[in-house]
mmCIF file of C-alpha atoms in Angstrom:
data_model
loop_
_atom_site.group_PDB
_atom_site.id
_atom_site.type_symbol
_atom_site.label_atom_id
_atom_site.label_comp_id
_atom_site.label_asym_id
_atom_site.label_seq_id
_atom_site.Cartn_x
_atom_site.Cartn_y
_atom_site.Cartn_z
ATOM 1 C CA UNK H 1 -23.026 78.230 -48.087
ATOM 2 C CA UNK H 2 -23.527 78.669 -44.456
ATOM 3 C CA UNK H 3 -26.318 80.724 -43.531
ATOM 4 C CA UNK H 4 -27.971 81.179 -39.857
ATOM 5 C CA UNK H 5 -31.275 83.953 -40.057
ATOM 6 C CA UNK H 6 -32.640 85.016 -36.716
ATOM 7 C CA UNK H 7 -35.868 85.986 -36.339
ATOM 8 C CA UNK H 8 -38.814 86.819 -33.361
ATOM 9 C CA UNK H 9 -37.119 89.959 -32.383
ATOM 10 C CA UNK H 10 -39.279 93.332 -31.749
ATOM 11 C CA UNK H 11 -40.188 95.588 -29.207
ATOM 12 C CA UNK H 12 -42.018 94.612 -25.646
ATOM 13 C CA UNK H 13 -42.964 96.211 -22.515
ATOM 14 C CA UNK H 14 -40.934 95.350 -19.159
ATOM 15 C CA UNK H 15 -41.760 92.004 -18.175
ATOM 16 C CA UNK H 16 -43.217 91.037 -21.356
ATOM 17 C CA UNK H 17 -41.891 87.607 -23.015
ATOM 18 C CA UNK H 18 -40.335 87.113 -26.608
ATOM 19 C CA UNK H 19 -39.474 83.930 -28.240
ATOM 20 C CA UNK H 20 -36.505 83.812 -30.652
ATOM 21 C CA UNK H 21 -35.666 81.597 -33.468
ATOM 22 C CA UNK H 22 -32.650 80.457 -35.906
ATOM 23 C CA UNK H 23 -32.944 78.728 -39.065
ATOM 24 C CA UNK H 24 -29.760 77.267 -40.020
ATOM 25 C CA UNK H 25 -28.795 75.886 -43.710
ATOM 26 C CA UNK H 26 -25.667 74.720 -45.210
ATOM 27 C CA UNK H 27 -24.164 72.793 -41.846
ATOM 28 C CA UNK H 28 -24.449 69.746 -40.511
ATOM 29 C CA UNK H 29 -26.514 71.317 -37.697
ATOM 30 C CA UNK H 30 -26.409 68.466 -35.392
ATOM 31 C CA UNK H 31 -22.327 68.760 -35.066
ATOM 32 C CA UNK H 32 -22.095 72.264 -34.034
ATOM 33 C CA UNK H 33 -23.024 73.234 -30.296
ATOM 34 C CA UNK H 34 -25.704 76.852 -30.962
ATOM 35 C CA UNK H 35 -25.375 79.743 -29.187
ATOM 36 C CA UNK H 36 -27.149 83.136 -28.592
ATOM 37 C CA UNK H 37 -24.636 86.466 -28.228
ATOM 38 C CA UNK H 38 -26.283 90.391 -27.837
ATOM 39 C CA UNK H 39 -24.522 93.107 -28.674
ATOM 40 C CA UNK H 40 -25.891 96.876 -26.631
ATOM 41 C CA UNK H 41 -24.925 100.145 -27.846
ATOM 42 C CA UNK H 42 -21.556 101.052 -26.628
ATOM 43 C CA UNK H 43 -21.122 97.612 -25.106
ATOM 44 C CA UNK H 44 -19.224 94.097 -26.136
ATOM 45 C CA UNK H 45 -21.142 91.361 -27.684
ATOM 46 C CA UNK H 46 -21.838 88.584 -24.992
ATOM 47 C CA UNK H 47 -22.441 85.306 -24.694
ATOM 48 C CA UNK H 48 -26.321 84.762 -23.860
ATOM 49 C CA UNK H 49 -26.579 81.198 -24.092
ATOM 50 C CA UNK H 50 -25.261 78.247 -25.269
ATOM 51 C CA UNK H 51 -26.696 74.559 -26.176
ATOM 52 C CA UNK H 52 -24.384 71.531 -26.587
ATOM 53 C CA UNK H 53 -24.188 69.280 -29.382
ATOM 54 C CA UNK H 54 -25.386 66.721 -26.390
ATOM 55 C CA UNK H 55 -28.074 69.052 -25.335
ATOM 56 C CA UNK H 56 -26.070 70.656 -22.603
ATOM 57 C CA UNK H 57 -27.006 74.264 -21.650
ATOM 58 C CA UNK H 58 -25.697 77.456 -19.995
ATOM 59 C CA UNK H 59 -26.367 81.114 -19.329
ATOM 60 C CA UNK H 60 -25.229 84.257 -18.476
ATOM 61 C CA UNK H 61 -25.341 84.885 -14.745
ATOM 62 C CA UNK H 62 -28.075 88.163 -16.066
ATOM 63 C CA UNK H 63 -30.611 86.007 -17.727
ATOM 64 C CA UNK H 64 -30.637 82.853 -15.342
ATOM 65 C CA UNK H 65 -33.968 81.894 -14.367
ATOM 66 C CA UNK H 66 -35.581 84.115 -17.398
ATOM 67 C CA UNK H 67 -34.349 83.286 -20.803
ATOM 68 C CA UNK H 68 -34.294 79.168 -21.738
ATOM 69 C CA UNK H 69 -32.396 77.648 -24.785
ATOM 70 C CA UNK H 70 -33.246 74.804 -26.614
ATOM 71 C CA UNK H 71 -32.429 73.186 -30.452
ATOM 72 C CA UNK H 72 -34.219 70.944 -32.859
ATOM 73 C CA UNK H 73 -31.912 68.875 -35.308
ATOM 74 C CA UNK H 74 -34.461 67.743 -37.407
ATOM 75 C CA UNK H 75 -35.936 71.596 -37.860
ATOM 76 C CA UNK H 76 -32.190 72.763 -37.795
ATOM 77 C CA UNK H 77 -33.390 75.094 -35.230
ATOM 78 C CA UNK H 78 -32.461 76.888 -32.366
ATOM 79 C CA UNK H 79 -34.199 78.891 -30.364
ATOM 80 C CA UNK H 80 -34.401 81.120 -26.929
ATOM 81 C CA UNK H 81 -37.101 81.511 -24.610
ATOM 82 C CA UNK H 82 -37.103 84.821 -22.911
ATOM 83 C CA UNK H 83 -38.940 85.602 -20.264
ATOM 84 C CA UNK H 84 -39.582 88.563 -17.605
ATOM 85 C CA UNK H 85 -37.633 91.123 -20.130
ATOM 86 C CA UNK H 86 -35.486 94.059 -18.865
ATOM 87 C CA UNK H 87 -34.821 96.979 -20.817
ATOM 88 C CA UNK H 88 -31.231 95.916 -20.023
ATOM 89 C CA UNK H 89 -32.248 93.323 -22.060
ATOM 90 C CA UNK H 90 -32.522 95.486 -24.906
ATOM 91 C CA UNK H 91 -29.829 94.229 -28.030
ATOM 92 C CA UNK H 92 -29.308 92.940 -30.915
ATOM 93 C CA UNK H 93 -28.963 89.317 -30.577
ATOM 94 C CA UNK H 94 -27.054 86.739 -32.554
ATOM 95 C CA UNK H 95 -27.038 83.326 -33.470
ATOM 96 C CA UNK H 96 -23.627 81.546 -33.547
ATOM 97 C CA UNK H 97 -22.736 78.366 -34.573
ATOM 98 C CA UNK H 98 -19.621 76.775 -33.322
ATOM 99 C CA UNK H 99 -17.492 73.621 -34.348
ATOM 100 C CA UNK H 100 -14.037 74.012 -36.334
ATOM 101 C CA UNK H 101 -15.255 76.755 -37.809
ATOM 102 C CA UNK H 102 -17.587 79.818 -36.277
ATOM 103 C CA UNK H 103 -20.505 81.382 -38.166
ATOM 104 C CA UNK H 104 -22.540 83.718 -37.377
ATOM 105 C CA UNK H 105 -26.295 85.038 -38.268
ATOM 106 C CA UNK H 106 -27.027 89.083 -38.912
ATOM 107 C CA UNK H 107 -28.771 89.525 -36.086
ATOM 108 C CA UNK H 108 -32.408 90.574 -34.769
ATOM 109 C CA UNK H 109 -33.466 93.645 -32.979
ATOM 110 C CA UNK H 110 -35.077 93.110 -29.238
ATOM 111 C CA UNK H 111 -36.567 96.370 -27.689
ATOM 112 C CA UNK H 112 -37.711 96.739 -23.801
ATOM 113 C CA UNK H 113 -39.079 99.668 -23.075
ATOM 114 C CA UNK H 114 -42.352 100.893 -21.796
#
């Protein structure tokens, strides 16, 4: 059974810094490139940022320069850095994991606001 949990969402101020984290069983994490979606009210879930199976990264144009990704096979672990928050930041964000087959985690609450 495939199971990604996010985790290290909550609320910060503008320009505060949150670090989030997904724990993923039941794969053979080291095969499947990791991403990070959000989802706004009223808006389409988008792409964040997305690791490689070889460690290769990209980011939405918005969060270039702020939010960093990075993965740990031997933790199964992926994680993202983010930095200088917006509240146009503010989402739910979502872990996906991507190879034949896509999964996807339940998702963790990040609030900016003052």
């Amino acid at each position: 059974q495939v199971q990604l949990v996010e985790s290290g969402g909550g609320l910060v101020q503008p320009g505060g810094s949150l670090r989030l984290s997904c724990a993923a069983s039941g794969i053979i994490f080291s095969a499947y490139d990791m991403g990070w979606y959000r989802e706004a009210p009223g808006k389409q879930r988008e792409l964040v940022a997305h690791i490689t199976r070889g460690y290769n990264t990209k980011s939405a144009d918005s969060v270039k320069g702020r939010f960093t990704i990075s993965r740990d096979n031997a933790e199964n672990m992926v994680y993202l850095q983010m930095n200088s928050l917006k509240p146009e930041d503010t989402a739910v964000y979502y872990c996906n994991a991507q190879n034949v087959g896509s999964f996807w985690g339940r998702g963790t609450q990040v609030t900016v606001s003052s």
